[in-house]
Tab-separated table of C-alpha atoms in Angstrom:
chain	number	residue	atom	x	y	z
A	804	MET	CA	-30.015	25.508	-18.271
A	805	LYS	CA	-27.694	24.072	-15.651
A	806	LYS	CA	-24.831	22.136	-17.225
A	807	GLN	CA	-24.829	18.494	-16.110
A	808	MET	CA	-21.779	17.462	-14.158
A	809	SER	CA	-19.595	14.773	-15.762
A	810	TYR	CA	-18.962	11.507	-13.904
A	811	ILE	CA	-15.346	12.394	-13.281
A	812	ASP	CA	-16.257	15.849	-11.927
A	813	SER	CA	-18.753	14.269	-9.554
A	814	VAL	CA	-16.044	11.826	-8.373
A	815	HIS	CA	-13.802	14.790	-7.535
A	816	ARG	CA	-16.636	16.615	-5.743
A	817	ASP	CA	-17.608	13.576	-3.663
A	818	GLY	CA	-13.979	12.576	-3.079
A	819	ARG	CA	-13.153	16.025	-1.696
A	820	LEU	CA	-16.109	15.907	0.691
A	821	TRP	CA	-15.280	12.389	1.871
A	822	ASN	CA	-11.584	13.066	2.357
A	823	ILE	CA	-12.111	16.323	4.249
A	824	GLY	CA	-14.680	14.513	6.406
A	825	MET	CA	-12.247	11.660	7.056
A	826	MET	CA	-9.512	14.127	7.999
A	827	ILE	CA	-11.773	15.733	10.602
A	828	LEU	CA	-12.828	12.308	11.919
A	829	LEU	CA	-9.212	11.149	12.230
A	830	PHE	CA	-8.341	14.222	14.296
A	831	MET	CA	-11.413	13.657	16.450
A	832	PHE	CA	-9.855	10.436	17.777
A	833	PRO	CA	-6.963	11.973	19.792
A	834	ILE	CA	-9.031	15.060	20.642
A	835	THR	CA	-11.906	12.970	22.059
A	836	VAL	CA	-9.488	10.763	24.016
A	837	ALA	CA	-7.810	13.885	25.443
A	838	VAL	CA	-11.169	15.402	26.466
A	839	MET	CA	-12.748	12.215	27.874
A	840	PHE	CA	-9.711	11.244	29.933
A	841	THR	CA	-8.815	14.873	30.729
A	842	ALA	CA	-5.304	14.394	29.404
A	843	SER	CA	-3.834	17.294	27.458
A	844	PRO	CA	-0.855	16.419	25.244
A	845	ASP	CA	2.706	16.819	26.488
A	846	TRP	CA	3.334	19.718	24.085
A	847	GLY	CA	7.137	19.694	24.315
A	848	ALA	CA	7.336	15.973	23.600
A	849	LEU	CA	4.707	16.325	20.869
A	850	VAL	CA	6.776	18.953	19.024
A	851	LYS	CA	9.907	16.829	19.472
A	852	GLY	CA	8.111	13.687	18.215
A	853	LEU	CA	6.698	15.589	15.238
A	854	ILE	CA	10.049	17.085	14.269
A	855	ALA	CA	11.516	13.563	14.239
A	856	THR	CA	8.687	12.135	12.142
A	857	ALA	CA	6.666	14.626	10.137
A	858	PRO	CA	9.163	16.303	7.740
A	859	MET	CA	10.277	13.006	6.203
A	860	TYR	CA	6.730	11.594	6.020
A	861	TRP	CA	5.403	14.805	4.497
A	862	ALA	CA	8.129	14.859	1.850
A	863	VAL	CA	7.522	11.191	0.999
A	864	GLY	CA	3.736	11.760	1.129
A	865	ILE	CA	3.878	14.648	-1.360
A	866	VAL	CA	6.056	12.698	-3.819
A	867	GLU	CA	3.896	9.557	-3.402
A	868	THR	CA	0.709	11.508	-4.050
A	869	ILE	CA	2.052	13.077	-7.251
A	870	THR	CA	3.396	9.701	-8.458
A	871	PHE	CA	0.430	7.518	-7.567
A	872	VAL	CA	-2.584	9.696	-8.500
A	873	PRO	CA	-2.152	9.306	-12.301
A	874	MET	CA	-1.884	5.528	-11.850
A	875	LEU	CA	-4.792	5.104	-9.432
A	876	GLY	CA	-7.268	7.424	-11.176
A	877	ALA	CA	-9.590	9.841	-9.351
A	878	GLY	CA	-11.886	7.520	-7.365
A	879	GLY	CA	-9.007	5.118	-6.677
A	880	SER	CA	-6.828	7.951	-5.325
A	881	TYR	CA	-9.427	9.391	-2.961
A	882	LEU	CA	-10.002	5.905	-1.551
A	883	SER	CA	-6.393	4.679	-1.510
A	884	PHE	CA	-4.996	7.659	0.347
A	885	VAL	CA	-7.637	7.189	3.053
A	886	THR	CA	-7.318	3.413	3.366
A	887	GLY	CA	-3.517	3.157	2.983
A	888	ASN	CA	-1.329	0.172	2.029
A	889	ILE	CA	-1.053	1.595	-1.474
A	890	SER	CA	2.067	0.056	-3.020
A	891	ASN	CA	1.666	-3.359	-1.373
A	892	LEU	CA	-2.061	-3.797	-1.999
A	893	LYS	CA	-4.182	-1.134	-3.716
A	894	MET	CA	-1.840	-0.384	-6.616
A	895	PRO	CA	-1.135	-4.036	-7.568
A	896	CYS	CA	-4.874	-4.670	-7.326
A	897	ALA	CA	-5.633	-1.766	-9.681
A	898	ILE	CA	-2.828	-2.683	-12.135
A	899	ASN	CA	-4.065	-6.284	-12.273
A	900	ALA	CA	-7.670	-5.198	-12.859
A	901	LEU	CA	-6.669	-2.796	-15.659
A	902	GLU	CA	-4.609	-5.571	-17.279
A	903	GLN	CA	-7.392	-8.111	-16.941
A	904	ASN	CA	-9.906	-5.767	-18.564
A	905	GLU	CA	-7.442	-4.411	-21.128
A	906	VAL	CA	-8.360	-0.782	-20.473
A	907	SER	CA	-6.113	2.275	-20.149
A	908	ALA	CA	-5.895	3.927	-16.734
A	909	SER	CA	-6.683	7.346	-18.189
A	910	SER	CA	-9.925	6.288	-19.948
A	911	GLU	CA	-13.298	6.509	-18.172
A	912	GLU	CA	-13.562	2.706	-18.291
A	913	GLY	CA	-10.123	2.510	-16.665
A	914	GLU	CA	-11.206	4.987	-13.994
A	915	ILE	CA	-14.264	2.818	-13.234
A	916	ILE	CA	-12.344	-0.492	-13.202
A	917	SER	CA	-9.616	0.877	-10.962
A	918	THR	CA	-12.196	2.377	-8.538
A	919	ILE	CA	-14.103	-0.940	-8.388
A	920	ALA	CA	-10.905	-2.951	-7.724
A	921	ILE	CA	-9.617	-0.552	-5.046
A	922	ALA	CA	-13.021	-0.180	-3.334
A	923	THR	CA	-13.464	-3.972	-3.242
A	924	SER	CA	-9.963	-4.417	-1.871
A	925	SER	CA	-10.589	-1.742	0.804
A	926	ILE	CA	-13.850	-3.368	1.887
A	927	VAL	CA	-12.299	-6.856	2.086
A	928	THR	CA	-9.276	-5.502	3.992
A	929	THR	CA	-11.452	-3.685	6.520
A	930	ILE	CA	-13.575	-6.806	7.100
A	931	ILE	CA	-10.542	-9.110	7.463
A	932	ILE	CA	-8.861	-6.732	9.944
A	933	LEU	CA	-12.149	-6.530	11.886
A	934	LEU	CA	-12.387	-10.335	12.003
A	935	GLY	CA	-8.725	-10.457	13.049
A	936	VAL	CA	-9.359	-8.011	15.897
A	937	ILE	CA	-12.441	-9.930	17.074
A	938	CYS	CA	-10.609	-13.277	16.943
A	939	ILE	CA	-7.232	-11.970	18.121
A	940	VAL	CA	-6.914	-14.412	21.029
A	941	PRO	CA	-7.222	-17.654	19.015
A	942	LEU	CA	-5.537	-16.133	15.946
A	943	THR	CA	-2.352	-14.771	17.542
A	944	PRO	CA	-0.595	-18.117	18.085
A	945	VAL	CA	-1.531	-19.251	14.566
A	946	LEU	CA	-0.449	-16.086	12.736
A	947	GLU	CA	2.684	-15.672	14.848
A	948	ALA	CA	3.710	-19.327	14.455
A	949	PRO	CA	7.433	-19.390	13.575
A	950	VAL	CA	6.728	-21.717	10.648
A	951	LEU	CA	4.526	-19.094	8.933
A	952	GLU	CA	6.802	-16.127	9.645
A	953	PRO	CA	8.929	-16.443	6.445
A	954	ALA	CA	5.786	-16.582	4.291
A	955	PHE	CA	4.546	-13.194	5.499
A	956	ALA	CA	8.060	-11.719	5.601
A	957	GLN	CA	8.405	-12.459	1.869
A	958	MET	CA	5.022	-11.129	0.750
A	959	LEU	CA	6.380	-8.292	-1.394
A	960	PRO	CA	8.775	-10.470	-3.470
A	961	ALA	CA	5.945	-13.008	-3.946
A	962	LEU	CA	3.625	-10.229	-5.079
A	963	PHE	CA	5.976	-8.412	-7.438
A	964	GLY	CA	7.261	-11.659	-9.003
A	965	GLY	CA	3.835	-12.476	-10.434
A	966	LEU	CA	2.934	-8.883	-11.213
A	967	GLY	CA	6.344	-8.233	-12.776
A	968	VAL	CA	6.045	-11.139	-15.223
A	969	ALA	CA	2.534	-10.161	-16.246
A	970	PHE	CA	3.376	-6.520	-16.841
A	971	VAL	CA	7.027	-6.503	-17.876
A	972	SER	CA	6.560	-9.226	-20.512
A	973	LYS	CA	3.993	-7.067	-22.306
A	974	ASN	CA	6.196	-3.970	-22.190
A	975	TRP	CA	9.696	-5.445	-22.161
A	976	LYS	CA	11.263	-2.783	-24.381
A	977	ILE	CA	10.310	-0.050	-21.912
A	978	ALA	CA	11.205	-2.239	-18.917
A	979	ILE	CA	14.828	-3.142	-19.699
A	980	ALA	CA	16.487	0.165	-18.727
A	981	PRO	CA	14.642	0.791	-15.418
A	982	VAL	CA	14.888	-2.842	-14.271
A	983	VAL	CA	18.651	-2.891	-14.931
A	984	LEU	CA	19.142	0.495	-13.230
A	985	MET	CA	17.147	-0.505	-10.126
A	986	LEU	CA	18.914	-3.872	-9.852
A	987	VAL	CA	22.335	-2.220	-10.018
A	988	LEU	CA	21.383	0.471	-7.493
A	989	PHE	CA	19.772	-1.914	-4.969
A	990	ILE	CA	22.512	-4.552	-5.265
A	991	PHE	CA	25.514	-2.238	-5.004
A	992	ILE	CA	24.268	0.465	-2.617
A	993	PRO	CA	23.726	-1.269	0.765
A	994	ALA	CA	21.898	1.799	2.142
A	995	LEU	CA	18.989	1.073	-0.202
A	996	ASP	CA	16.621	-1.265	1.637
A	997	SER	CA	12.963	-1.701	2.603
A	998	SER	CA	12.880	1.743	4.238
A	999	THR	CA	14.090	3.513	1.094
A	1000	VAL	CA	12.067	1.681	-1.559
A	1001	GLY	CA	9.295	4.294	-1.183
A	1002	ILE	CA	11.732	7.022	-2.185
A	1003	MET	CA	13.078	4.975	-5.093
A	1004	VAL	CA	9.606	4.500	-6.645
A	1005	PRO	CA	9.319	8.089	-7.961
A	1006	VAL	CA	12.991	8.035	-9.043
A	1007	SER	CA	12.344	4.874	-11.023
A	1008	VAL	CA	9.059	6.191	-12.457
A	1009	LEU	CA	10.698	9.410	-13.703
A	1010	PHE	CA	13.627	7.482	-15.187
A	1011	THR	CA	11.267	5.033	-16.944
A	1012	ILE	CA	9.194	7.866	-18.428
A	1013	ALA	CA	12.380	9.569	-19.721
A	1014	ALA	CA	13.702	6.297	-21.186
A	1015	ALA	CA	10.308	5.513	-22.751
A	1016	ARG	CA	10.205	8.997	-24.300
A	1017	ILE	CA	13.577	8.412	-25.975
A	1018	LEU	CA	12.417	5.003	-27.288
A	1019	TYR	CA	9.156	6.566	-28.516
A	1020	LYS	CA	10.945	9.403	-30.318
A	1021	ARG	CA	13.244	6.895	-32.019
A	1022	GLY	CA	10.265	4.786	-33.082
A	1023	VAL	CA	11.350	1.737	-31.013
A	1024	VAL	CA	8.028	1.565	-29.131
B	252	MET	CA	-12.474	7.520	34.217
B	253	THR	CA	-9.248	5.515	34.406
B	254	PHE	CA	-7.434	5.190	31.121
B	255	HIS	CA	-6.026	1.995	29.725
B	256	VAL	CA	-4.991	1.170	26.149
B	257	ASN	CA	-7.878	-1.270	25.686
B	258	HIS	CA	-10.612	0.943	27.173
B	259	PRO	CA	-14.010	0.225	25.513
B	260	ILE	CA	-14.374	3.908	24.556
B	261	LEU	CA	-11.283	3.636	22.333
B	262	PHE	CA	-12.892	0.740	20.475
B	263	ILE	CA	-16.099	2.711	19.984
B	264	LEU	CA	-14.197	5.720	18.623
B	265	ALA	CA	-12.066	3.553	16.314
B	266	GLY	CA	-15.186	1.636	15.233
B	267	VAL	CA	-17.006	4.841	14.223
B	268	ILE	CA	-14.079	6.014	12.068
B	269	ILE	CA	-13.596	2.585	10.476
B	270	ALA	CA	-17.332	2.409	9.722
B	271	ALA	CA	-16.985	5.758	7.923
B	272	VAL	CA	-14.053	4.393	5.868
B	273	LEU	CA	-16.122	1.362	4.979
B	274	GLY	CA	-18.958	3.731	4.028
B	275	GLN	CA	-16.639	5.661	1.687
B	276	SER	CA	-15.480	2.453	-0.026
B	277	ILE	CA	-19.061	1.228	-0.486
B	278	TYR	CA	-20.152	4.659	-1.766
B	279	PHE	CA	-17.425	4.752	-4.446
B	280	LEU	CA	-18.013	1.108	-5.379
B	281	VAL	CA	-21.747	1.686	-5.928
B	282	LYS	CA	-21.073	4.913	-7.830
B	283	ALA	CA	-18.567	3.199	-10.168
B	284	LEU	CA	-20.892	0.210	-10.678
B	285	LYS	CA	-23.784	2.508	-11.625
B	286	ARG	CA	-21.600	4.361	-14.115
B	287	SER	CA	-20.363	1.085	-15.612
B	288	ARG	CA	-23.969	0.108	-16.344
B	289	GLN	CA	-24.688	3.530	-17.869
B	290	LEU	CA	-21.706	3.101	-20.183
B	291	GLY	CA	-22.862	-0.402	-21.133
B	292	MET	CA	-19.680	-2.064	-19.849
B	293	ASP	CA	-19.689	-5.876	-19.775
B	294	GLN	CA	-21.076	-6.732	-16.321
B	295	THR	CA	-19.592	-10.238	-16.340
B	296	LYS	CA	-16.147	-8.642	-16.589
B	297	ILE	CA	-17.025	-6.257	-13.755
B	298	LYS	CA	-18.065	-9.184	-11.553
B	299	LYS	CA	-14.772	-10.921	-12.373
B	300	THR	CA	-12.872	-7.745	-11.426
B	301	ILE	CA	-14.606	-7.700	-8.035
B	302	LYS	CA	-13.959	-11.395	-7.463
B	303	THR	CA	-10.267	-11.191	-8.399
B	304	ALA	CA	-9.698	-8.056	-6.276
B	305	ALA	CA	-11.384	-9.708	-3.283
B	306	ILE	CA	-9.415	-12.965	-3.539
B	307	PHE	CA	-6.125	-11.182	-4.185
B	308	THR	CA	-6.643	-8.989	-1.092
B	309	ILE	CA	-6.927	-11.865	1.402
B	310	ALA	CA	-3.214	-12.684	1.906
B	311	PRO	CA	-1.998	-9.049	2.146
B	312	ALA	CA	-4.912	-8.300	4.520
B	313	VAL	CA	-3.922	-11.201	6.778
B	314	SER	CA	-0.402	-9.770	6.883
B	315	ILE	CA	-1.961	-6.450	8.019
B	316	VAL	CA	-3.704	-8.381	10.838
B	317	ILE	CA	-0.247	-9.614	11.899
B	318	SER	CA	0.923	-5.978	11.980
B	319	VAL	CA	-2.062	-5.119	14.202
B	320	ILE	CA	-1.063	-7.938	16.577
B	321	THR	CA	2.581	-6.734	16.609
B	322	LEU	CA	1.677	-3.134	17.457
B	323	SER	CA	-1.064	-4.116	19.921
B	324	LYS	CA	1.508	-5.431	22.398
B	325	ASP	CA	2.539	-1.860	23.225
B	326	LEU	CA	-0.317	0.304	22.047
B	327	GLY	CA	-3.369	-1.813	22.901
B	328	LEU	CA	-5.668	-3.171	20.223
B	329	ALA	CA	-7.901	-0.204	19.373
B	330	LEU	CA	-5.226	2.182	18.065
B	331	PRO	CA	-3.436	-0.298	15.719
B	332	TRP	CA	-6.857	-1.498	14.516
B	333	LEU	CA	-7.723	2.090	13.594
B	334	ARG	CA	-4.337	3.081	12.170
B	335	LEU	CA	-3.946	-0.001	9.983
B	336	SER	CA	-7.545	0.108	8.735
B	337	VAL	CA	-7.006	3.763	7.783
B	338	VAL	CA	-3.978	5.301	6.035
B	339	GLY	CA	-1.130	3.519	7.752
B	340	SER	CA	1.199	0.592	7.364
B	341	LEU	CA	3.247	-1.266	9.965
B	342	SER	CA	6.552	0.472	9.246
B	343	TYR	CA	5.028	3.987	9.117
B	344	GLU	CA	3.054	3.555	12.327
B	345	ALA	CA	5.864	1.796	14.211
B	346	ILE	CA	8.341	4.591	13.375
B	347	ALA	CA	5.803	7.310	14.276
B	348	ALA	CA	4.976	5.568	17.587
B	349	SER	CA	8.643	5.000	18.323
B	350	ASN	CA	9.513	8.685	17.703
B	351	ALA	CA	6.550	9.886	19.800
B	352	LEU	CA	7.579	7.586	22.662
B	353	GLY	CA	11.268	8.480	22.258
B	354	ALA	CA	10.397	12.164	22.748
B	355	MET	CA	8.954	11.155	26.161
B	356	ASP	CA	12.048	9.077	27.022
B	357	LEU	CA	10.193	5.793	26.487
B	358	GLU	CA	11.009	2.956	24.104
B	359	LEU	CA	8.635	1.068	21.803
B	360	GLY	CA	8.680	-2.605	22.763
B	361	LYS	CA	9.335	-1.816	26.412
B	362	VAL	CA	6.197	0.083	27.394
B	363	SER	CA	3.881	-1.609	29.862
B	364	ASN	CA	1.232	0.898	30.923
B	365	LEU	CA	0.733	3.918	28.710
B	366	THR	CA	-0.910	6.947	30.320
B	367	ALA	CA	-3.689	8.838	28.532
B	368	GLN	CA	-1.273	11.701	27.858
B	369	GLN	CA	1.321	9.424	26.271
B	370	PHE	CA	-1.424	7.761	24.223
B	371	VAL	CA	-2.695	11.153	22.998
B	372	ASN	CA	0.848	12.173	22.036
B	373	ILE	CA	1.422	8.983	20.038
B	374	THR	CA	-1.922	9.306	18.269
B	375	LEU	CA	-1.309	12.962	17.396
B	376	VAL	CA	2.177	12.266	15.991
B	377	MET	CA	0.745	9.409	13.879
B	378	THR	CA	-2.240	11.461	12.693
B	379	ILE	CA	-0.363	14.654	11.829
B	380	SER	CA	2.604	12.890	10.209
B	381	ILE	CA	0.663	10.425	8.081
B	382	MET	CA	-2.041	12.664	6.697
B	383	VAL	CA	-0.511	14.257	3.602
B	384	GLY	CA	-2.239	12.117	0.966
B	385	ILE	CA	-5.718	12.617	2.442
B	386	TRP	CA	-5.639	16.404	1.973
B	387	LEU	CA	-3.260	16.599	-0.980
B	388	VAL	CA	-5.332	14.337	-3.252
B	389	PRO	CA	-8.335	16.699	-3.126
B	390	VAL	CA	-6.000	19.639	-3.822
B	391	ILE	CA	-4.034	18.315	-6.804
B	392	SER	CA	-5.731	15.250	-8.286
B	393	LYS	CA	-8.143	17.103	-10.580
B	394	LYS	CA	-5.302	19.126	-12.128
B	395	LEU	CA	-2.970	16.131	-12.408
B	396	LEU	CA	-5.591	13.891	-14.007
B	397	GLY	CA	-6.745	16.761	-16.242
B	398	GLY	CA	-3.157	16.985	-17.487
B	399	MET	CA	-3.204	13.258	-18.247
B	400	SER	CA	-6.436	13.644	-20.266
B	401	LYS	CA	-4.919	16.555	-22.232
B	402	LEU	CA	-1.879	14.416	-22.971
B	403	GLU	CA	-4.163	11.654	-24.248
B	404	ALA	CA	-6.064	14.054	-26.502
B	405	LYS	CA	-2.790	15.419	-27.912
B	406	ASP	CA	-0.939	12.137	-28.541
B	407	LYS	CA	-2.845	8.953	-27.733
B	408	LYS	CA	0.025	6.556	-28.390
B	409	TRP	CA	2.511	8.440	-26.194
B	410	SER	CA	-0.139	8.754	-23.486
B	411	GLU	CA	-0.512	4.950	-23.390
B	412	ILE	CA	3.264	4.461	-23.292
B	413	PHE	CA	3.485	7.103	-20.536
B	414	GLN	CA	0.905	5.200	-18.442
B	415	ASN	CA	2.705	1.885	-18.923
B	416	ALA	CA	6.056	3.541	-18.142
B	417	MET	CA	4.691	4.746	-14.790
B	418	PHE	CA	3.514	1.255	-13.824
B	419	ILE	CA	6.782	-0.303	-14.977
B	420	GLY	CA	8.787	2.307	-13.087
B	421	MET	CA	7.012	1.355	-9.891
B	422	ILE	CA	7.375	-2.379	-10.472
B	423	ALA	CA	11.095	-1.924	-11.371
B	424	ALA	CA	11.743	-0.195	-8.018
B	425	PHE	CA	10.213	-3.146	-6.150
B	426	LEU	CA	12.102	-5.664	-8.304
B	427	GLY	CA	15.292	-3.833	-7.328
B	428	PHE	CA	14.264	-3.900	-3.669
B	429	VAL	CA	13.997	-7.709	-3.838
B	430	PHE	CA	17.762	-7.756	-4.504
B	431	CYS	CA	18.686	-5.291	-1.728
B	432	ASN	CA	20.407	-7.860	0.523
B	433	VAL	CA	22.246	-9.765	-2.220
B	434	TYR	CA	25.411	-7.793	-1.306
B	435	MET	CA	25.616	-9.957	1.855
B	436	LEU	CA	27.094	-12.628	-0.418
B	437	TRP	CA	30.390	-10.704	-0.691
B	438	THR	CA	30.146	-8.568	2.489
B	439	PRO	CA	30.726	-10.758	5.602
B	440	ASP	CA	30.365	-7.735	7.963
B	441	ALA	CA	26.784	-7.165	6.797
B	442	ARG	CA	25.450	-10.643	7.606
B	443	PHE	CA	23.254	-9.500	10.510
B	444	ILE	CA	19.568	-8.598	10.752
B	445	ASP	CA	17.750	-6.537	13.390
B	446	SER	CA	15.571	-8.509	15.749
B	447	VAL	CA	14.042	-8.272	19.218
B	448	ASN	CA	14.914	-10.468	22.195
B	449	ALA	CA	11.687	-12.324	23.002
B	450	VAL	CA	12.384	-12.303	26.744
B	451	THR	CA	13.902	-8.890	27.477
B	452	GLY	CA	12.421	-6.935	24.557
B	453	ASP	CA	15.901	-5.556	23.753
B	454	LYS	CA	16.881	-4.835	20.159
B	455	ILE	CA	19.483	-7.343	19.059
B	456	GLN	CA	21.366	-8.272	15.899
B	457	VAL	CA	21.039	-11.841	14.716
B	458	PRO	CA	23.690	-13.390	12.425
B	459	VAL	CA	22.405	-14.796	9.121
B	460	ALA	CA	23.884	-16.921	6.325
B	461	ALA	CA	25.659	-15.317	3.348
B	462	THR	CA	22.812	-16.517	1.144
B	463	TYR	CA	20.169	-14.726	3.259
B	464	GLY	CA	19.790	-12.018	0.595
B	465	LEU	CA	18.905	-14.626	-2.011
B	466	ILE	CA	15.706	-15.658	-0.169
B	467	PRO	CA	13.506	-12.873	-1.626
B	468	VAL	CA	15.120	-13.360	-5.037
B	469	CYS	CA	14.195	-17.071	-5.049
B	470	VAL	CA	10.695	-16.340	-3.738
B	471	MET	CA	10.202	-13.824	-6.527
B	472	GLY	CA	11.508	-16.411	-8.995
B	473	VAL	CA	8.965	-18.990	-7.813
B	474	SER	CA	6.118	-16.488	-8.021
B	475	ALA	CA	7.230	-15.379	-11.505
B	476	ALA	CA	7.583	-19.002	-12.695
B	477	VAL	CA	4.093	-19.840	-11.411
B	478	MET	CA	2.755	-16.815	-13.277
B	479	VAL	CA	4.444	-17.984	-16.508
B	480	VAL	CA	2.939	-21.477	-16.138
B	481	LEU	CA	-0.485	-19.973	-15.425
B	482	GLY	CA	-0.102	-17.693	-18.441
B	483	LEU	CA	0.426	-20.757	-20.637
B	484	ALA	CA	-2.368	-22.725	-18.953
B	485	MET	CA	-4.714	-19.769	-19.450
B	486	LYS	CA	-4.718	-20.427	-23.182
B	487	LYS	CA	-6.637	-23.628	-22.468
B	488	TRP	CA	-8.454	-22.700	-19.262
B	489	LYS	CA	-9.379	-19.034	-19.584
B	490	TRP	CA	-10.948	-18.821	-16.120
B	491	LEU	CA	-7.479	-19.215	-14.573
B	492	GLY	CA	-6.795	-15.594	-15.529
B	493	ASP	CA	-9.047	-14.423	-12.694
B	494	TYR	CA	-6.908	-16.209	-10.135
B	495	ALA	CA	-3.420	-15.892	-11.674
B	496	LEU	CA	-2.130	-13.096	-9.412
B	497	PRO	CA	-3.532	-14.490	-6.127
B	498	ILE	CA	-2.213	-17.983	-6.986
B	499	SER	CA	1.301	-16.714	-7.824
B	500	LEU	CA	1.271	-14.626	-4.620
B	501	ILE	CA	0.291	-17.564	-2.405
B	502	ALA	CA	2.695	-19.944	-4.183
B	503	GLY	CA	5.547	-17.460	-3.683
B	504	MET	CA	4.690	-16.954	0.000
B	505	ALA	CA	4.414	-20.710	0.595
B	506	SER	CA	7.762	-21.293	-1.127
B	507	ALA	CA	9.359	-18.794	1.295
B	508	ILE	CA	9.022	-21.350	4.115
B	509	PRO	CA	11.370	-24.036	2.637
B	510	ILE	CA	13.546	-21.424	0.897
B	511	THR	CA	14.166	-19.571	4.181
B	512	ALA	CA	14.990	-22.856	5.932
B	513	TRP	CA	17.451	-23.608	3.131
B	514	LEU	CA	19.154	-20.225	2.604
B	515	GLY	CA	18.508	-18.328	5.858
């Protein structure tokens, strides 16, 4: 008798198919433009542009994938890495949903909750961007109004303030060491800024896991 | 056919890909909802999860629309619409576009009429550079998550702490980032930020106050304080829990307007 596939296995099977399909579709965009407008790429400039961009993005992408997959779960990962805006939108959304439902990310319930939160967020984002594109003419002066500029410029601090309180207060023993370390590093090393925060996430995650392990072994947590 | 960055064909192509992304999200949502019913999970809680996720997404999504508007000035509307609906973010796409243009001796912010060839180059640099997660997740996620399940079976308590430690590690990095310009307080030479001249499009440096770096810190403080108040209020009005994160986010963002006027 054929063994029935578990839910999680079917998520991986479907996720693989979707992501490979999306990869092909994404490449079809420049290829179709090139064919329809009979414009082959400027190969020299393409190689030069790629050398300037790809190695750093690939390195960051590999580290991000390894760091984020265990937090996002299977379904959440397949979706998040296609729809993007992970650390500023999908991840906080998933963390909040897991907290709200009091489920662990590695349980099947956690996998389901995180997938539902991330899928909902992706759908809403896509619709809002679509509406924004349709209404771009009337919206541009409103959204680019100087009075609103600081509000959108400070979105990440506004997001992580609320999320930080909710999560850190429940796990304060684990949080002390990494929060202190990150504050010291970001305050006293001027080179650390918005462009390097992506690289500091895995550093901080590894440090927190190591610190938590020590606390666990000593029976503090 | 004469190319221009807002050619209808580009919108059709972008629309097809975005429809597929929407299809993937709906597919996974329906699949997870079905499974939740099979497992007998509380459907009221599931509905709340959907509602909270949707409300929370609005403000960040509007900020993505602003990114689309920013990039559309050089690249037309179709490409930023596609790139920011799929995979990208403003900083990633702007750097990729800037490097692709730089390789052709052009400068982002000063391009008026892109040719089809330049457009293809930019799109290819963006696509190839920002693609890792899409193919790497299918390759490694099963193994990685399998490892997490094994860890849970071996030592459930440590597995839970491990999960929390990962989330806290990520949040700690962003809390640190909020303080990244505080050093301006004691470093007079650093009190400048990059900006663009609205008339000429040239990159310029604008002087800022010594307290500029405290703006995000205060905004985070407001958002955190609102969350604390909501946490207390939740004991009486439980329904507030569904809106706590979106409310603290919006309150923090709104507070940025007077705080920036005060400290900027």
